[in-house]
PDB file of C-alpha atoms in Angstrom:
ATOM      1  CA  MET A   1      42.651   0.644 -13.960  1.00 50.00           C
ATOM      2  CA  ASN A   2      41.537   4.249 -14.218  1.00 56.00           C
ATOM      3  CA  HIS A   3      37.810   4.512 -13.454  1.00 61.00           C
ATOM      4  CA  HIS A   4      37.767   8.010 -14.923  1.00 62.00           C
ATOM      5  CA  ASP A   5      39.127   6.900 -18.287  1.00 58.00           C
ATOM      6  CA  THR A   6      36.647   8.150 -20.882  1.00 63.00           C
ATOM      7  CA  SER A   7      38.240   6.392 -23.828  1.00 74.00           C
ATOM      8  CA  GLN A   8      35.838   3.475 -23.399  1.00 83.00           C
ATOM      9  CA  PRO A   9      32.589   4.034 -25.258  1.00 89.00           C
ATOM     10  CA  GLU A  10      29.494   4.247 -23.108  1.00 89.00           C
ATOM     11  CA  PRO A  11      27.453   1.034 -23.287  1.00 90.00           C
ATOM     12  CA  ALA A  12      24.389   1.319 -25.516  1.00 91.00           C
ATOM     13  CA  GLU A  13      22.036   0.279 -22.712  1.00 91.00           C
ATOM     14  CA  HIS A  14      23.265   3.220 -20.598  1.00 94.00           C
ATOM     15  CA  ARG A  15      22.452   5.645 -23.410  1.00 96.00           C
ATOM     16  CA  ARG A  16      19.032   4.038 -23.899  1.00 97.00           C
ATOM     17  CA  PHE A  17      18.349   4.170 -20.149  1.00 97.00           C
ATOM     18  CA  ARG A  18      19.025   7.925 -20.047  1.00 97.00           C
ATOM     19  CA  ALA A  19      16.958   8.442 -23.195  1.00 98.00           C
ATOM     20  CA  TYR A  20      14.050   6.456 -21.708  1.00 98.00           C
ATOM     21  CA  LEU A  21      14.143   8.434 -18.478  1.00 98.00           C
ATOM     22  CA  SER A  22      14.138  11.692 -20.410  1.00 98.00           C
ATOM     23  CA  ALA A  23      11.255  10.584 -22.637  1.00 98.00           C
ATOM     24  CA  LEU A  24       9.251   9.313 -19.659  1.00 98.00           C
ATOM     25  CA  GLU A  25       9.702  12.632 -17.848  1.00 98.00           C
ATOM     26  CA  GLN A  26       8.249  14.484 -20.839  1.00 98.00           C
ATOM     27  CA  VAL A  27       5.541  12.083 -21.988  1.00 98.00           C
ATOM     28  CA  THR A  28       1.952  13.285 -22.140  1.00 97.00           C
ATOM     29  CA  ASP A  29      -0.742  11.442 -20.228  1.00 96.00           C
ATOM     30  CA  ALA A  30      -2.251  10.253 -23.523  1.00 97.00           C
ATOM     31  CA  ASP A  31       1.037   8.733 -24.700  1.00 98.00           C
ATOM     32  CA  GLU A  32       2.293   7.385 -21.366  1.00 98.00           C
ATOM     33  CA  SER A  33       0.992   3.807 -21.638  1.00 98.00           C
ATOM     34  CA  GLY A  34       2.399   3.418 -25.129  1.00 98.00           C
ATOM     35  CA  LEU A  35       5.808   4.720 -24.139  1.00 98.00           C
ATOM     36  CA  VAL A  36       5.981   2.529 -21.032  1.00 98.00           C
ATOM     37  CA  SER A  37       5.103  -0.474 -23.213  1.00 98.00           C
ATOM     38  CA  GLU A  38       7.797   0.519 -25.695  1.00 98.00           C
ATOM     39  CA  VAL A  39      10.399   0.801 -22.931  1.00 98.00           C
ATOM     40  CA  LEU A  40       9.401  -2.617 -21.564  1.00 98.00           C
ATOM     41  CA  ASP A  41       9.950  -4.116 -25.026  1.00 97.00           C
ATOM     42  CA  ASP A  42      13.656  -3.255 -24.828  1.00 97.00           C
ATOM     43  CA  PRO A  43      15.840  -6.366 -25.112  1.00 97.00           C
ATOM     44  CA  ASP A  44      17.651  -5.430 -21.873  1.00 97.00           C
ATOM     45  CA  ARG A  45      14.793  -6.335 -19.544  1.00 97.00           C
ATOM     46  CA  THR A  46      16.572  -5.311 -16.337  1.00 97.00           C
ATOM     47  CA  MET A  47      17.451  -1.865 -17.661  1.00 97.00           C
ATOM     48  CA  ALA A  48      13.936  -1.369 -19.040  1.00 98.00           C
ATOM     49  CA  GLN A  49      12.278  -2.349 -15.757  1.00 98.00           C
ATOM     50  CA  SER A  50      14.628  -0.044 -13.860  1.00 98.00           C
ATOM     51  CA  ALA A  51      13.628   2.901 -16.070  1.00 98.00           C
ATOM     52  CA  VAL A  52       9.926   2.082 -15.665  1.00 98.00           C
ATOM     53  CA  THR A  53      10.300   1.643 -11.892  1.00 98.00           C
ATOM     54  CA  ARG A  54      11.782   5.128 -11.637  1.00 98.00           C
ATOM     55  CA  HIS A  55       8.940   6.447 -13.769  1.00 98.00           C
ATOM     56  CA  LEU A  56       6.250   4.719 -11.682  1.00 98.00           C
ATOM     57  CA  ASP A  57       7.810   6.031  -8.475  1.00 98.00           C
ATOM     58  CA  ARG A  58       8.017   9.578  -9.819  1.00 98.00           C
ATOM     59  CA  ARG A  59       4.458   9.611 -11.150  1.00 98.00           C
ATOM     60  CA  ALA A  60       2.976   7.884  -8.090  1.00 98.00           C
ATOM     61  CA  THR A  61       4.742  10.371  -5.819  1.00 98.00           C
ATOM     62  CA  ASP A  62       3.120  13.201  -7.765  1.00 97.00           C
ATOM     63  CA  LEU A  63      -0.337  11.617  -8.024  1.00 97.00           C
ATOM     64  CA  HIS A  64      -1.000   9.437  -4.974  1.00 97.00           C
ATOM     65  CA  HIS A  65      -2.700  12.142  -2.900  1.00 96.00           C
ATOM     66  CA  GLY A  66      -5.145  13.165  -5.607  1.00 97.00           C
ATOM     67  CA  PRO A  67      -8.034  11.807  -7.656  1.00 97.00           C
ATOM     68  CA  ASP A  68      -5.906  11.329 -10.796  1.00 97.00           C
ATOM     69  CA  TYR A  69      -4.055   8.447  -9.145  1.00 98.00           C
ATOM     70  CA  GLU A  70      -6.729   5.783  -9.582  1.00 98.00           C
ATOM     71  CA  PRO A  71      -7.195   6.075 -13.373  1.00 98.00           C
ATOM     72  CA  TRP A  72      -3.442   6.404 -13.821  1.00 98.00           C
ATOM     73  CA  ALA A  73      -2.759   3.305 -11.697  1.00 98.00           C
ATOM     74  CA  ALA A  74      -5.417   1.314 -13.572  1.00 98.00           C
ATOM     75  CA  SER A  75      -3.832   2.299 -16.875  1.00 98.00           C
ATOM     76  CA  MET A  76      -0.323   1.411 -15.706  1.00 98.00           C
ATOM     77  CA  ALA A  77      -1.540  -1.890 -14.234  1.00 98.00           C
ATOM     78  CA  GLN A  78      -2.609  -2.963 -17.723  1.00 98.00           C
ATOM     79  CA  VAL A  79       0.823  -2.100 -19.136  1.00 98.00           C
ATOM     80  CA  VAL A  80       2.906  -3.846 -16.445  1.00 98.00           C
ATOM     81  CA  ILE A  81       0.730  -6.952 -16.114  1.00 96.00           C
ATOM     82  CA  GLY A  82       3.469  -9.259 -17.442  1.00 95.00           C
ATOM     83  CA  HIS A  83       6.137  -7.783 -15.170  1.00 98.00           C
ATOM     84  CA  PRO A  84       5.689  -9.071 -11.592  1.00 98.00           C
ATOM     85  CA  PHE A  85       8.070  -6.618  -9.916  1.00 98.00           C
ATOM     86  CA  LEU A  86       6.446  -3.606 -11.572  1.00 98.00           C
ATOM     87  CA  ALA A  87       2.936  -4.891 -10.887  1.00 98.00           C
ATOM     88  CA  ARG A  88       3.828  -5.351  -7.212  1.00 98.00           C
ATOM     89  CA  ARG A  89       5.389  -1.890  -7.018  1.00 98.00           C
ATOM     90  CA  LEU A  90       2.182  -0.382  -8.398  1.00 98.00           C
ATOM     91  CA  GLN A  91       0.078  -2.397  -5.925  1.00 98.00           C
ATOM     92  CA  GLU A  92       2.287  -1.193  -3.100  1.00 98.00           C
ATOM     93  CA  TRP A  93       1.876   2.420  -4.207  1.00 98.00           C
ATOM     94  CA  THR A  94      -1.875   1.847  -4.074  1.00 98.00           C
ATOM     95  CA  LEU A  95      -1.559   0.437  -0.546  1.00 98.00           C
ATOM     96  CA  PHE A  96       0.650   3.367   0.465  1.00 98.00           C
ATOM     97  CA  ARG A  97      -1.981   5.732  -0.930  1.00 98.00           C
ATOM     98  CA  ALA A  98      -4.669   4.045   1.162  1.00 98.00           C
ATOM     99  CA  ILE A  99      -2.470   4.308   4.260  1.00 97.00           C
ATOM    100  CA  THR A 100      -1.588   7.966   3.754  1.00 96.00           C
ATOM    101  CA  LEU A 101      -5.177   8.964   2.948  1.00 96.00           C
ATOM    102  CA  SER A 102      -6.523   6.963   5.920  1.00 94.00           C
ATOM    103  CA  GLN A 103      -8.582   4.765   3.639  1.00 96.00           C
ATOM    104  CA  SER A 104      -9.279   1.106   4.278  1.00 96.00           C
ATOM    105  CA  TRP A 105      -6.180  -1.104   4.120  1.00 97.00           C
ATOM    106  CA  SER A 106      -5.182  -4.552   5.328  1.00 97.00           C
ATOM    107  CA  THR A 107      -2.631  -5.170   8.068  1.00 97.00           C
ATOM    108  CA  ASP A 108      -1.718  -8.437   6.336  1.00 98.00           C
ATOM    109  CA  ALA A 109      -1.041  -6.555   3.103  1.00 98.00           C
ATOM    110  CA  LEU A 110       1.276  -4.123   4.886  1.00 98.00           C
ATOM    111  CA  LEU A 111       3.085  -6.838   6.839  1.00 98.00           C
ATOM    112  CA  GLY A 112       3.474  -8.874   3.639  1.00 98.00           C
ATOM    113  CA  SER A 113       4.783  -5.917   1.661  1.00 98.00           C
ATOM    114  CA  SER A 114       8.354  -5.246   0.609  1.00 98.00           C
ATOM    115  CA  ASP A 115      10.922  -3.510   2.774  1.00 98.00           C
ATOM    116  CA  TRP A 116      10.579  -0.556   0.372  1.00 98.00           C
ATOM    117  CA  LEU A 117       6.908  -0.057   1.248  1.00 98.00           C
ATOM    118  CA  GLN A 118       7.355  -0.759   4.948  1.00 98.00           C
ATOM    119  CA  LEU A 119      10.079   1.900   5.094  1.00 97.00           C
ATOM    120  CA  LYS A 120       7.795   4.404   3.325  1.00 97.00           C
ATOM    121  CA  ALA A 121       4.870   3.560   5.612  1.00 97.00           C
ATOM    122  CA  ALA A 122       7.101   3.834   8.692  1.00 97.00           C
ATOM    123  CA  THR A 123       7.541   7.528   7.929  1.00 94.00           C
ATOM    124  CA  ALA A 124       3.861   8.177   7.158  1.00 93.00           C
ATOM    125  CA  ALA A 125       1.473   9.984   9.477  1.00 91.00           C
ATOM    126  CA  ASN A 126      -0.897   7.029   9.834  1.00 94.00           C
ATOM    127  CA  THR A 127      -0.680   6.024  13.500  1.00 93.00           C
ATOM    128  CA  ASP A 128      -2.127   2.539  12.926  1.00 95.00           C
ATOM    129  CA  ALA A 129       0.416   1.704  10.224  1.00 96.00           C
ATOM    130  CA  VAL A 130       3.324   3.137  12.180  1.00 96.00           C
ATOM    131  CA  GLU A 131       2.377   1.303  15.384  1.00 95.00           C
ATOM    132  CA  LEU A 132       1.948  -1.954  13.461  1.00 96.00           C
ATOM    133  CA  LEU A 133       5.381  -1.570  11.876  1.00 97.00           C
ATOM    134  CA  ALA A 134       6.986  -0.503  15.175  1.00 95.00           C
ATOM    135  CA  GLU A 135       5.971  -3.851  16.587  1.00 95.00           C
ATOM    136  CA  HIS A 136       5.972  -6.166  13.556  1.00 97.00           C
ATOM    137  CA  GLY A 137       8.043  -4.497  10.840  1.00 97.00           C
ATOM    138  CA  ARG A 138      10.206  -6.923   8.878  1.00 96.00           C
ATOM    139  CA  THR A 139      13.580  -5.426   9.851  1.00 97.00           C
ATOM    140  CA  LYS A 140      15.118  -3.678  12.855  1.00 97.00           C
ATOM    141  CA  ARG A 141      15.504  -0.571  10.700  1.00 97.00           C
ATOM    142  CA  ILE A 142      11.773  -0.504   9.895  1.00 97.00           C
ATOM    143  CA  ARG A 143      10.811  -1.052  13.539  1.00 96.00           C
ATOM    144  CA  ARG A 144      13.238   1.646  14.746  1.00 96.00           C
ATOM    145  CA  LEU A 145      12.120   4.145  12.107  1.00 96.00           C
ATOM    146  CA  SER A 146       8.492   3.538  13.056  1.00 95.00           C
ATOM    147  CA  ARG A 147       9.194   3.995  16.752  1.00 94.00           C
ATOM    148  CA  THR A 148      10.878   7.339  16.142  1.00 94.00           C
ATOM    149  CA  ASN A 149       8.394   8.688  13.591  1.00 91.00           C
ATOM    150  CA  PRO A 150       8.054  12.372  14.562  1.00 86.00           C
ATOM    151  CA  SER A 151       4.536  12.709  13.157  1.00 75.00           C
ATOM    152  CA  VAL A 152       3.132  10.060  15.503  1.00 72.00           C
ATOM    153  CA  LYS A 153       3.103  10.462  19.257  1.00 63.00           C
ATOM    154  CA  THR A 154       3.937   6.812  19.951  1.00 47.00           C
ATOM    155  CA  GLN A 155       7.693   7.214  20.283  1.00 46.00           C
ATOM    156  CA  ALA A 156       7.422   8.268  23.947  1.00 41.00           C
ATOM    157  CA  ARG A 157       5.634   5.020  24.761  1.00 48.00           C
ATOM    158  CA  TRP A 158       8.503   3.019  23.253  1.00 44.00           C
ATOM    159  CA  ARG A 159      11.204   4.939  25.106  1.00 42.00           C
ATOM    160  CA  GLU A 160       9.427   4.926  28.457  1.00 40.00           C
ATOM    161  CA  ALA A 161       8.464   1.275  28.539  1.00 43.00           C
ATOM    162  CA  PRO A 162      10.332  -0.444  31.394  1.00 42.00           C
ATOM    163  CA  ALA A 163      12.801  -3.121  30.468  1.00 41.00           C
ATOM    164  CA  PRO A 164      11.607  -6.668  31.111  1.00 44.00           C
ATOM    165  CA  GLY A 165      12.341  -7.655  34.700  1.00 46.00           C
ATOM    166  CA  SER A 166      12.876  -4.070  35.905  1.00 39.00           C
ATOM    167  CA  GLN A 167      10.742  -2.317  38.467  1.00 44.00           C
ATOM    168  CA  SER A 168       8.162   0.121  37.198  1.00 39.00           C
TER     169      SER A 168
END
């Protein structure tokens, strides 16, 4: 089988996915909720949610440090209410925003979050979040990434700690 054979027509959902991504990149703020709703009405639910996830991630990356994030997130929350994965992703962006802006956030919320958010938080500059994840992160990768976070001065403590049973 030749994987580079272009004689096979591209599946319709692939064309729609690319078209959705393009439209979402160009949508105005006023039309964003309507377009996201339209994308989520696509019969291929997995493809539609993937396109919207990319859009949410792109927009949240651009907005999470500023004041425009909160009204945008509230608007998107209304649109994704019937889509648990997307609603959770938006909630996790809001938690990440709180962590990065040193606002109030819950340790239980961070420890109960997805690997995706824990990995993002492990690279943040919030010492409390990084130290929490260095000790209690869900995976070895998250704990290791937290312990070696260059923006937090805790990595020396992890490297210099004596091994159990050794002399200090």
